Coordinates of N, CA, C and O in Angstrom, one line a residue:
Q1 N 57.6 89.4 94.0 CA 56.5 89.1 93.7 C 54.5 89.5 92.7 O 53.2 88.8 91.7
V2 N 55.4 91.0 92.3 CA 54.2 91.4 91.1 C 54.6 91.3 89.8 O 56.2 91.5 90.1
H3 N 53.5 90.9 89.4 CA 53.6 91.9 88.4 C 53.6 92.5 87.0 O 53.0 93.6 87.7
S4 N 54.1 92.8 85.8 CA 53.8 94.2 85.5 C 52.7 94.6 85.2 O 52.8 96.1 85.7
N5 N 52.5 93.9 84.8 CA 50.5 95.3 84.9 C 49.7 94.9 86.3 O 49.8 93.6 86.8
E6 N 48.6 95.6 86.3 CA 48.5 96.3 88.3 C 47.4 95.4 88.5 O 47.0 95.7 89.0
T7 N 47.2 94.9 86.8 CA 45.9 93.9 87.0 C 45.9 92.8 87.7 O 45.4 91.6 87.7
D8 N 47.2 92.5 87.3 CA 47.7 90.7 86.9 C 47.8 90.3 88.5 O 48.2 91.6 89.5
D9 N 47.3 89.4 89.1 CA 47.7 88.9 90.1 C 48.6 87.9 90.5 O 48.1 86.6 89.3
V10 N 49.9 87.6 91.1 CA 50.5 86.4 90.2 C 50.0 86.2 92.1 O 50.6 85.8 93.4
R11 N 49.4 85.0 91.8 CA 49.4 83.9 93.3 C 50.9 82.5 92.9 O 51.0 81.9 91.8
R12 N 50.5 81.0 93.9 CA 50.8 80.1 94.0 C 49.5 79.4 94.0 O 48.9 79.4 94.2
N13 N 49.4 78.2 92.6 CA 49.1 77.4 92.5 C 49.2 76.2 93.0 O 49.8 75.0 92.3
W14 N 48.8 76.1 94.1 CA 48.1 75.0 94.5 C 48.3 73.5 93.6 O 48.5 71.9 94.5
S15 N 47.5 73.8 92.6 CA 46.2 72.6 92.9 C 47.5 71.6 91.9 O 47.1 71.1 91.3
K16 N 48.5 72.4 90.8 CA 49.6 72.2 90.5 C 50.9 70.8 91.1 O 51.4 70.2 90.5
M17 N 50.6 70.7 92.4 CA 52.1 70.0 92.7 C 50.9 69.5 93.8 O 49.3 69.2 94.4
D18 N 51.6 67.7 93.8 CA 50.5 67.4 94.6 C 51.1 66.4 96.0 O 51.9 67.4 95.8
L19 N 50.9 65.7 96.8 CA 51.0 66.4 98.1 C 51.7 65.3 98.6 O 53.0 66.0 99.5
K20 N 52.3 64.3 97.8 CA 53.8 63.7 97.7 C 54.4 65.1 97.6 O 56.0 64.8 97.8
D21 N 54.2 65.7 96.4 CA 55.8 66.8 96.2 C 55.8 67.4 97.5 O 57.4 68.2 97.4
I22 N 54.7 67.7 97.6 CA 55.0 68.6 98.3 C 55.8 68.1 100.0 O 56.6 69.1 100.4
L23 N 55.2 66.9 100.1 CA 56.7 65.9 102.0 C 57.4 66.1 100.9 O 58.2 66.6 101.9
E24 N 57.8 65.8 99.5 CA 59.2 65.4 99.3 C 60.1 66.6 99.3 O 61.2 66.7 99.6
V25 N 59.1 68.0 98.8 CA 60.2 69.2 99.7 C 60.8 69.4 101.3 O 61.6 69.8 101.2
S26 N 59.2 69.4 101.8 CA 58.8 69.9 102.6 C 60.4 68.6 103.4 O 61.2 69.0 104.6
S27 N 60.2 67.5 103.6 CA 60.8 66.2 104.1 C 63.1 66.6 104.2 O 63.6 66.6 104.9
N28 N 63.1 67.0 103.0 CA 64.2 68.4 102.7 C 65.5 69.7 103.5 O 66.0 69.7 103.3
I29 N 64.2 69.4 104.1 CA 63.8 70.7 104.9 C 64.5 70.1 106.4 O 63.8 69.4 106.8
D30 N 65.2 71.6 106.9 CA 65.5 71.0 108.4 C 64.4 71.8 109.1 O 64.6 73.0 109.2
W31 N 63.8 70.9 110.0 CA 62.5 71.8 110.9 C 63.4 72.3 112.2 O 62.5 73.2 112.7
H32 N 64.8 72.1 112.7 CA 65.3 72.5 114.2 C 65.4 73.9 113.8 O 65.9 73.9 112.7
F33 N 65.3 74.1 114.7 CA 65.5 76.6 114.7 C 66.8 76.0 114.4 O 67.5 75.7 115.1
S34 N 67.3 77.5 114.4 CA 68.6 77.3 114.2 C 69.1 78.0 115.3 O 70.6 77.8 115.5
K35 N 69.0 78.2 116.1 CA 69.9 79.0 117.5 C 69.0 77.4 118.3 O 67.8 76.6 118.2
S36 N 69.7 77.2 119.6 CA 68.3 76.3 121.0 C 67.8 77.0 121.0 O 67.6 78.3 121.5
P37 N 66.3 76.7 121.2 CA 64.9 76.7 121.2 C 65.0 77.7 122.8 O 64.1 78.7 123.0
E38 N 66.1 77.4 123.3 CA 66.0 78.7 124.8 C 66.4 79.7 124.9 O 66.4 80.2 125.9
L39 N 67.7 80.1 123.8 CA 67.8 81.2 123.3 C 67.7 82.3 122.8 O 67.9 83.3 121.6
I40 N 65.8 82.1 121.5 CA 66.1 82.1 120.6 C 64.3 83.1 120.6 O 63.4 82.1 121.6
N41 N 63.5 84.0 121.2 CA 63.0 84.2 121.1 C 61.5 83.8 119.7 O 61.7 83.7 118.9
V42 N 60.3 85.0 120.5 CA 59.0 84.1 119.6 C 59.1 84.8 117.8 O 59.2 84.0 116.9
E43 N 59.5 86.3 117.9 CA 60.2 86.2 116.5 C 60.7 86.0 116.1 O 61.1 85.7 114.3
E44 N 62.1 85.8 116.2 CA 63.2 85.2 116.1 C 62.4 83.6 115.5 O 63.1 83.3 113.7
M45 N 61.6 82.6 116.1 CA 61.0 81.3 115.9 C 60.6 81.3 114.3 O 59.9 81.1 114.1
W46 N 59.4 82.5 114.2 CA 58.7 83.0 113.4 C 59.5 83.2 112.1 O 59.1 82.5 111.2
E47 N 60.4 83.8 112.4 CA 61.1 84.8 111.1 C 61.7 82.8 110.9 O 61.8 82.7 109.3
D48 N 62.0 82.6 111.6 CA 62.5 81.0 111.1 C 62.8 79.5 110.6 O 61.9 79.5 108.8
I49 N 60.7 80.1 110.9 CA 59.5 78.7 110.6 C 58.9 79.7 109.4 O 58.6 78.2 108.0
H50 N 58.2 81.0 109.7 CA 58.5 81.9 107.9 C 59.2 81.4 106.7 O 58.4 80.7 105.4
S51 N 61.3 81.6 107.2 CA 62.1 81.1 105.8 C 61.6 79.6 105.3 O 61.8 79.0 104.1
K52 N 61.5 78.9 106.0 CA 61.8 77.4 105.8 C 59.7 77.6 104.7 O 60.0 76.3 104.0
L53 N 58.9 77.7 105.1 CA 57.5 77.9 105.1 C 58.0 78.0 103.7 O 57.6 77.9 102.0
L54 N 59.0 79.6 103.2 CA 58.6 80.0 102.3 C 59.7 79.1 100.8 O 59.6 79.3 99.6
K55 N 60.4 78.3 101.3 CA 61.5 77.6 100.7 C 60.0 76.4 100.1 O 60.0 75.7 98.5
I56 N 59.4 75.9 100.9 CA 58.3 75.6 100.5 C 56.6 75.8 99.0 O 56.9 75.5 97.8
T57 N 57.2 77.3 99.7 CA 55.5 78.1 98.3 C 56.6 78.4 97.5 O 55.5 77.6 96.6
D58 N 57.7 78.0 97.1 CA 58.8 78.6 96.5 C 58.6 78.0 95.5 O 58.9 78.1 94.1
S59 N 58.4 76.6 95.5 CA 58.4 75.1 95.0 C 57.1 75.1 94.3 O 57.5 74.7 93.1
I60 N 56.1 76.2 94.7 CA 55.0 75.7 94.6 C 55.0 76.7 92.2 O 55.0 77.4 92.5
P61 N 54.1 76.2 91.3 CA 54.7 76.6 90.5 C 53.9 77.8 90.5 O 52.8 77.9 91.0
E62 N 53.9 79.3 89.6 CA 53.1 81.1 90.0 C 52.2 80.4 88.5 O 51.2 80.2 87.8
S63 N 50.9 80.9 89.0 CA 49.2 81.5 88.0 C 49.7 82.8 88.6 O 49.2 83.6 89.4
Y64 N 48.7 83.3 86.7 CA 48.8 85.0 86.3 C 47.7 84.8 86.5 O 46.9 84.3 85.4
N65 N 46.1 86.0 86.9 CA 45.4 85.8 87.6 C 45.3 86.8 86.4 O 45.6 88.1 87.4
H66 N 44.3 87.3 85.1 CA 43.8 88.7 84.6 C 43.0 89.3 84.9 O 41.7 88.2 85.1
H67 N 42.8 90.4 85.6 CA 41.0 90.5 86.2 C 40.3 92.1 85.5 O 41.4 92.5 84.9
S68 N 39.0 91.3 85.4 CA 38.7 92.4 84.1 C 37.4 93.2 84.8 O 36.4 92.8 85.6
G69 N 37.1 94.2 84.9 CA 36.7 95.4 85.7 C 34.7 94.8 85.3 O 33.4 94.4 85.9
N70 N 34.8 94.4 83.7 CA 33.4 94.0 84.3 C 32.4 93.0 84.7 O 31.4 92.7 85.2
N71 N 33.7 91.7 84.9 CA 33.1 90.9 85.6 C 32.8 90.7 87.0 O 31.6 90.4 87.8
D72 N 33.3 92.2 87.4 CA 33.1 92.0 89.1 C 31.7 92.5 89.3 O 31.5 92.6 89.8
Q73 N 31.6 93.2 88.2 CA 30.3 94.1 88.5 C 28.5 93.1 88.0 O 27.6 93.7 88.5
K74 N 29.0 92.5 87.5 CA 28.3 91.3 87.9 C 27.7 90.5 88.4 O 26.5 90.3 88.4
S75 N 29.0 89.8 89.0 CA 29.3 89.5 90.6 C 27.8 90.0 91.8 O 27.7 89.1 92.6
T76 N 29.0 90.8 91.1 CA 28.7 91.7 92.8 C 27.7 93.5 92.3 O 28.6 94.1 92.1
P77 N 26.4 93.4 92.3 CA 25.8 94.4 91.2 C 25.9 95.4 92.3 O 25.4 96.5 91.9
W78 N 26.1 95.0 93.7 CA 26.4 96.4 95.0 C 27.4 96.9 93.9 O 28.3 97.8 96.1
L79 N 28.3 96.2 94.2 CA 29.5 97.2 93.8 C 29.6 98.9 92.9 O 29.4 99.1 92.5
N80 N 30.1 98.9 94.4 CA 30.4 100.7 93.8 C 31.4 101.6 94.7 O 32.4 100.2 95.2
S81 N 32.3 103.1 94.4 CA 33.0 103.4 94.7 C 33.6 102.7 95.5 O 35.0 102.8 96.1
S82 N 33.3 103.3 96.7 CA 33.3 103.3 97.6 C 33.5 101.9 98.4 O 34.8 101.4 98.3
L83 N 33.0 100.6 97.9 CA 33.6 99.1 98.4 C 35.3 99.1 96.9 O 35.7 98.5 98.0
K84 N 34.9 99.2 96.1 CA 36.0 99.2 95.3 C 36.9 99.9 95.7 O 38.3 99.3 96.2
R85 N 37.2 101.4 96.4 CA 38.5 101.9 97.6 C 38.5 101.1 98.4 O 40.0 100.7 99.5
A86 N 37.4 100.0 98.7 CA 37.7 99.5 100.6 C 38.6 98.7 100.0 O 39.6 98.2 100.6
I87 N 38.2 98.1 98.6 CA 39.0 96.9 98.1 C 40.1 96.8 97.8 O 41.2 95.9 98.5
R88 N 40.6 98.1 97.4 CA 42.0 98.1 97.0 C 43.1 98.7 98.3 O 43.9 98.0 98.5
S89 N 42.0 99.1 99.1 CA 43.3 100.1 101.1 C 43.3 98.1 100.8 O 44.4 97.4 101.7
K90 N 42.4 96.8 101.3 CA 42.8 96.0 101.6 C 44.1 95.0 100.7 O 44.4 94.2 101.2
N91 N 43.6 95.3 99.7 CA 45.3 94.4 99.4 C 45.9 95.3 98.7 O 47.1 94.2 99.0
K92 N 46.0 96.9 99.5 CA 47.6 97.1 98.9 C 48.2 96.7 100.5 O 48.7 96.0 100.7
L93 N 46.9 96.2 101.9 CA 47.8 96.1 102.9 C 47.9 94.6 103.2 O 48.9 94.2 103.5
W94 N 47.3 93.6 101.8 CA 48.1 92.1 102.6 C 49.0 91.9 101.7 O 49.6 91.7 101.1
G95 N 48.2 92.6 100.4 CA 50.5 92.7 99.8 C 51.2 93.2 100.7 O 52.6 92.5 100.1
I96 N 51.6 94.1 100.9 CA 52.4 94.4 102.8 C 52.8 93.6 103.2 O 54.2 93.1 103.4
F97 N 51.7 92.9 104.0 CA 51.7 91.7 104.1 C 53.0 90.6 104.0 O 53.5 89.9 104.9
N98 N 52.5 90.4 102.5 CA 53.0 89.4 101.7 C 54.1 89.7 101.7 O 55.2 88.4 101.7
A99 N 55.1 91.0 101.8 CA 56.4 90.6 101.1 C 56.1 91.3 102.6 O 57.9 90.2 102.5
N100 N 56.3 90.9 103.6 CA 57.1 91.0 104.8 C 55.8 91.4 106.0 O 55.4 91.8 106.7
P101 N 56.2 89.8 106.3 CA 54.8 89.2 107.1 C 55.4 89.6 108.7 O 55.9 88.4 108.9
T102 N 55.3 89.8 109.7 CA 54.5 90.5 110.2 C 53.4 90.6 110.9 O 52.4 91.1 110.3
M103 N 53.5 90.6 112.6 CA 52.8 90.7 112.8 C 51.9 92.1 112.6 O 50.8 91.7 112.9
E104 N 52.6 93.4 113.2 CA 52.0 94.4 112.5 C 51.6 94.5 111.4 O 49.8 95.1 110.9
N105 N 51.8 93.9 110.5 CA 51.0 94.0 109.3 C 50.0 93.1 109.2 O 49.3 93.1 108.1
L106 N 49.9 92.2 109.9 CA 48.7 91.0 109.8 C 47.7 91.9 110.3 O 46.8 91.9 109.7
N107 N 48.1 92.2 111.6 CA 47.4 93.1 112.5 C 45.8 94.0 111.5 O 45.1 94.5 111.6
A108 N 47.6 95.1 110.8 CA 46.5 96.0 109.7 C 46.0 95.5 109.0 O 45.2 95.8 108.6
A109 N 45.7 94.4 108.0 CA 45.5 93.9 106.8 C 43.8 93.0 107.6 O 43.4 93.7 106.8
L110 N 43.9 92.4 108.9 CA 42.8 91.5 109.6 C 41.9 93.3 109.7 O 40.5 93.2 109.1
M111 N 42.4 94.1 110.2 CA 41.4 95.0 110.4 C 40.9 95.7 108.5 O 39.0 96.0 109.1
K112 N 41.7 96.0 108.4 CA 40.6 96.0 106.9 C 39.7 96.2 105.6 O 39.4 96.2 105.2
Q113 N 40.4 94.1 106.4 CA 39.8 93.1 106.4 C 38.1 93.5 106.7 O 37.7 93.2 106.2
G114 N 38.3 93.9 107.8 CA 37.2 94.0 108.4 C 36.2 95.0 107.7 O 35.4 95.4 108.5
E115 N 36.7 95.9 108.2 CA 36.1 97.5 108.0 C 35.8 97.0 106.2 O 34.9 97.6 106.1
L116 N 36.9 96.1 105.9 CA 35.3 95.7 103.6 C 34.7 94.8 104.3 O 33.4 95.8 104.0
D117 N 34.5 93.7 104.9 CA 33.2 93.3 105.0 C 32.5 94.7 105.3 O 30.8 94.4 105.5
A118 N 32.5 95.5 106.2 CA 30.9 96.0 107.5 C 31.3 96.9 105.5 O 30.0 97.5 106.2
V119 N 31.4 97.6 104.7 CA 31.5 98.7 103.8 C 30.9 97.7 102.6 O 29.8 98.0 102.0
E120 N 30.8 96.1 102.7 CA 30.5 95.9 101.3 C 29.0 94.9 101.8 O 27.8 95.0 101.2
L121 N 29.0 94.2 103.2 CA 27.4 95.0 103.3 C 26.4 95.6 103.7 O 25.2 95.7 102.9
K122 N 27.1 96.8 104.2 CA 26.1 98.1 104.1 C 26.3 98.4 102.2 O 24.4 98.7 102.0
A123 N 26.9 97.8 101.2 CA 26.5 98.2 99.6 C 25.6 97.1 99.6 O 24.6 97.3 98.7
K124 N 25.8 96.4 99.4 CA 25.1 94.6 99.8 C 23.4 94.9 100.4 O 22.2 94.6 99.6
L125 N 23.2 95.5 101.5 CA 21.9 95.6 102.1 C 21.0 97.1 101.3 O 19.9 97.0 101.1
K126 N 22.2 97.9 100.6 CA 21.8 99.0 100.2 C 21.5 98.8 98.7 O 19.8 99.2 98.3
Y127 N 21.8 98.1 97.9 CA 21.6 97.0 96.2 C 20.5 96.7 96.9 O 19.2 96.9 96.7
E128 N 20.5 95.6 97.6 CA 18.5 95.1 98.1 C 17.3 95.6 98.6 O 16.7 95.5 97.9
K129 N 17.5 96.4 99.3 CA 16.7 97.6 99.8 C 16.5 98.1 98.3 O 15.3 98.8 97.5
L130 N 17.1 98.6 97.2 CA 17.3 98.8 96.0 C 16.2 98.0 95.4 O 14.9 98.9 94.4
I131 N 16.2 96.8 94.6 CA 15.3 95.9 94.1 C 14.0 95.1 94.5 O 13.5 95.3 94.3
T132 N 14.3 95.3 95.9 CA 12.9 95.5 96.6 C 12.5 96.8 96.4 O 10.8 96.0 96.4
Q133 N 12.6 97.4 96.9 CA 11.1 98.4 96.6 C 10.8 99.1 94.8 O 9.6 99.4 94.8
D134 N 12.1 98.1 94.0 CA 11.1 98.7 92.8 C 10.6 97.4 92.0 O 10.7 97.5 91.1
L135 N 10.4 96.7 93.1 CA 9.7 95.0 93.2 C 8.7 95.6 92.1 O 8.8 94.2 90.4
K136 N 7.8 95.9 92.0 CA 6.5 96.5 91.1 C 7.0 96.8 89.7 O 6.2 96.9 89.2
H137 N 7.8 97.7 89.7 CA 8.0 98.7 88.7 C 8.9 97.6 87.8 O 9.1 97.5 86.2
N138 N 9.9 96.8 88.3 CA 10.5 96.3 87.2 C 11.4 95.8 88.0 O 12.7 95.0 89.2
S139 N 10.4 93.6 88.4 CA 10.8 93.0 88.0 C 11.8 91.5 88.3 O 12.4 90.6 88.9
K140 N 12.2 92.6 87.5 CA 13.7 90.9 86.3 C 14.4 91.7 87.1 O 15.1 90.5 87.0
A141 N 14.9 92.7 87.7 CA 16.0 92.8 88.3 C 16.7 91.8 89.1 O 17.3 91.3 89.6
F142 N 15.7 91.6 90.4 CA 14.4 91.7 91.3 C 15.4 89.9 91.0 O 15.7 89.5 91.8
Y143 N 14.5 89.3 90.5 CA 14.6 88.0 90.4 C 15.6 87.5 89.3 O 16.1 86.7 90.0
S144 N 16.8 88.4 88.6 CA 17.8 88.1 88.2 C 19.0 87.7 89.0 O 19.2 87.0 89.6
Y145 N 18.8 88.6 90.6 CA 19.5 88.9 91.4 C 19.2 87.5 91.9 O 20.2 86.5 92.7
L146 N 17.7 87.1 92.7 CA 17.6 85.8 93.3 C 18.7 85.2 92.9 O 19.3 83.4 93.3
R147 N 18.4 84.8 91.0 CA 18.4 83.6 91.0 C 20.2 83.3 90.7 O 20.8 82.1 91.0
S148 N 20.9 84.5 90.3 CA 22.4 84.4 91.1 C 22.7 84.7 92.7 O 23.8 83.5 92.8
R149 N 21.9 84.0 92.7 CA 22.3 84.6 94.3 C 21.9 83.1 94.7 O 22.3 82.1 96.0
R150 N 20.5 81.9 94.1 CA 21.0 81.0 94.7 C 22.2 79.2 94.5 O 22.6 79.9 93.8
N151 N 21.8 79.2 96.0 CA 23.2 78.0 96.3 C 22.7 76.7 95.1 O 21.4 76.6 95.8
V152 N 23.9 75.9 94.4 CA 22.9 74.6 94.3 C 24.5 73.9 94.6 O 25.1 73.8 94.8
K153 N 23.7 72.7 95.5 CA 24.5 72.4 96.6 C 24.5 70.4 96.3 O 23.5 69.6 95.5
S154 N 25.9 70.2 96.0 CA 25.2 68.5 95.4 C 26.2 68.2 95.9 O 27.2 68.8 97.0
L155 N 25.1 66.4 96.4 CA 25.6 66.0 97.4 C 26.9 64.8 96.9 O 26.6 64.4 96.3
V156 N 27.8 64.5 98.2 CA 28.2 63.8 97.8 C 28.0 61.5 97.9 O 27.5 61.7 99.0
T157 N 27.2 60.9 97.1 CA 26.6 59.8 97.5 C 27.9 58.1 97.5 O 26.9 57.8 98.0
V158 N 28.0 58.8 96.7 CA 29.4 57.9 96.9 C 30.5 57.9 95.9 O 31.3 58.8 95.7
L159 N 31.7 57.0 96.6 CA 32.5 57.1 97.0 C 33.7 56.2 96.5 O 32.9 55.3 97.2
K160 N 35.5 56.5 96.1 CA 36.0 54.9 96.3 C 36.0 55.0 97.0 O 37.6 55.8 97.7
K161 N 36.9 53.6 97.3 CA 37.6 53.2 99.0 C 38.7 52.6 98.4 O 38.5 52.7 97.1
T162 N 39.6 52.1 99.6 CA 40.2 51.0 99.2 C 40.6 50.8 98.3 O 41.5 50.7 98.4
D163 N 39.8 49.4 98.6 CA 39.8 48.5 97.9 C 39.7 48.8 96.2 O 39.3 47.8 95.6
G164 N 39.1 49.9 96.1 CA 38.5 49.4 94.6 C 37.1 50.0 94.4 O 36.1 50.9 93.5
S165 N 36.0 49.1 95.7 CA 35.0 48.8 95.0 C 34.0 50.5 95.7 O 34.5 51.2 96.2
L166 N 33.4 50.8 95.2 CA 32.2 51.8 95.5 C 31.8 52.3 96.8 O 31.1 50.6 97.6
T167 N 30.9 53.0 97.5 CA 30.3 52.7 98.4 C 29.1 52.5 98.0 O 28.3 52.9 97.7
S168 N 28.1 51.9 99.3 CA 26.8 52.0 98.4 C 26.2 52.3 99.6 O 24.8 52.2 99.0
N169 N 26.7 53.3 100.7 CA 25.8 54.1 101.6 C 25.9 55.0 102.0 O 27.3 54.9 101.4
D170 N 24.9 56.4 102.8 CA 25.4 56.5 103.6 C 26.2 56.6 104.7 O 27.6 57.4 104.8
K171 N 26.1 55.6 105.4 CA 26.8 54.8 106.2 C 28.3 54.9 105.8 O 29.8 54.8 106.3
E172 N 28.8 54.4 104.5 CA 29.9 53.8 104.8 C 30.9 54.6 103.5 O 32.2 55.1 103.7
T173 N 30.3 55.4 103.3 CA 30.6 57.3 102.1 C 31.1 57.6 103.6 O 32.4 58.6 103.8
A174 N 30.7 57.9 104.2 CA 31.1 58.9 106.1 C 32.6 58.2 106.6 O 32.8 59.4 107.2
E175 N 32.2 56.5 106.7 CA 33.4 56.4 107.3 C 34.3 56.2 106.0 O 35.7 56.3 106.8
C176 N 33.8 56.8 104.8 CA 34.9 57.1 103.5 C 35.5 58.0 104.1 O 37.6 58.1 104.2
F177 N 35.2 59.2 104.5 CA 35.8 60.3 104.1 C 36.5 60.5 105.9 O 37.3 61.0 105.5
A178 N 35.6 59.5 106.6 CA 36.0 59.5 107.7 C 37.8 59.2 108.2 O 38.8 59.3 108.8
D179 N 38.4 58.1 106.7 CA 39.7 57.1 107.3 C 40.0 58.3 106.6 O 41.9 58.2 105.9
G180 N 39.8 58.4 105.3 CA 40.6 60.3 104.7 C 41.1 61.3 105.4 O 42.8 61.4 105.3
F181 N 39.9 61.6 105.7 CA 40.5 62.4 107.3 C 41.8 61.5 108.2 O 42.8 63.0 108.5
S182 N 41.5 61.5 108.8 CA 42.4 60.6 109.8 C 43.2 60.1 109.5 O 44.9 59.7 110.7
S183 N 43.7 60.0 107.4 CA 45.4 59.3 107.6 C 45.9 60.8 107.5 O 47.2 60.6 107.6
V184 N 45.2 62.1 106.8 CA 46.4 62.8 107.3 C 46.3 64.1 108.3 O 47.0 65.1 107.9
F185 N 45.7 64.0 109.0 CA 45.3 65.0 110.2 C 46.9 63.2 111.3 O 47.1 62.6 111.6
T186 N 47.8 65.1 111.7 CA 48.5 64.1 112.6 C 48.6 65.6 114.6 O 48.3 66.2 114.6
N187 N 48.5 64.5 115.6 CA 48.4 64.7 116.2 C 49.5 65.4 117.3 O 50.0 65.1 117.9
E188 N 49.8 66.7 116.8 CA 51.1 67.5 117.7 C 50.5 68.0 119.0 O 49.9 68.7 118.4
P189 N 52.0 67.4 119.3 CA 52.1 68.7 120.7 C 52.1 70.5 120.6 O 52.1 70.6 119.8
Y190 N 51.7 70.9 121.7 CA 51.0 72.1 121.9 C 53.5 72.2 121.9 O 53.4 72.2 122.8
G191 N 53.9 74.1 121.7 CA 54.3 74.7 121.7 C 55.4 73.9 120.6 O 55.2 73.6 120.2
P192 N 56.5 74.8 120.2 CA 58.0 74.7 119.8 C 58.6 73.9 119.8 O 59.0 73.2 121.5

């Protein structure tokens, strides 16, 4: 899954697939274990399920994303060399996990993810302290940072109901959401 250029990431573009297409691919897969559940251990169960899930993933079109370093600095002004090193290290471990998904690789990647989060928080706090200390002399950096961090929340006020009409109040909108979520939710028993 690695593209020839190091800065390109190959990802699956799940938005290009309809749920119907994914369900069609998954319906052609024999979801029973290759051995009797009494004769198979957890690791073999995982490998069996993982290989079947990969069949679904392989049907999803690939999407190549090229990353340029300039955009990173603008969106994360606290990006420094130690943070970049931590990001590279984390990405390397997640790449190893993607190539060989075992519990050891997952735990290593999750541990490195936690370390990255700590390094990023420290760098962000250091940057915020720096711009607030310089507020009297350079207010432009402070207000620019505030504008970039402002969250614009949009509300869903109207939805199309199953009969084609639009919802007229918050209660109908909430019921429409509830119907949509409950139609795709399946209550499955625990265990294999």
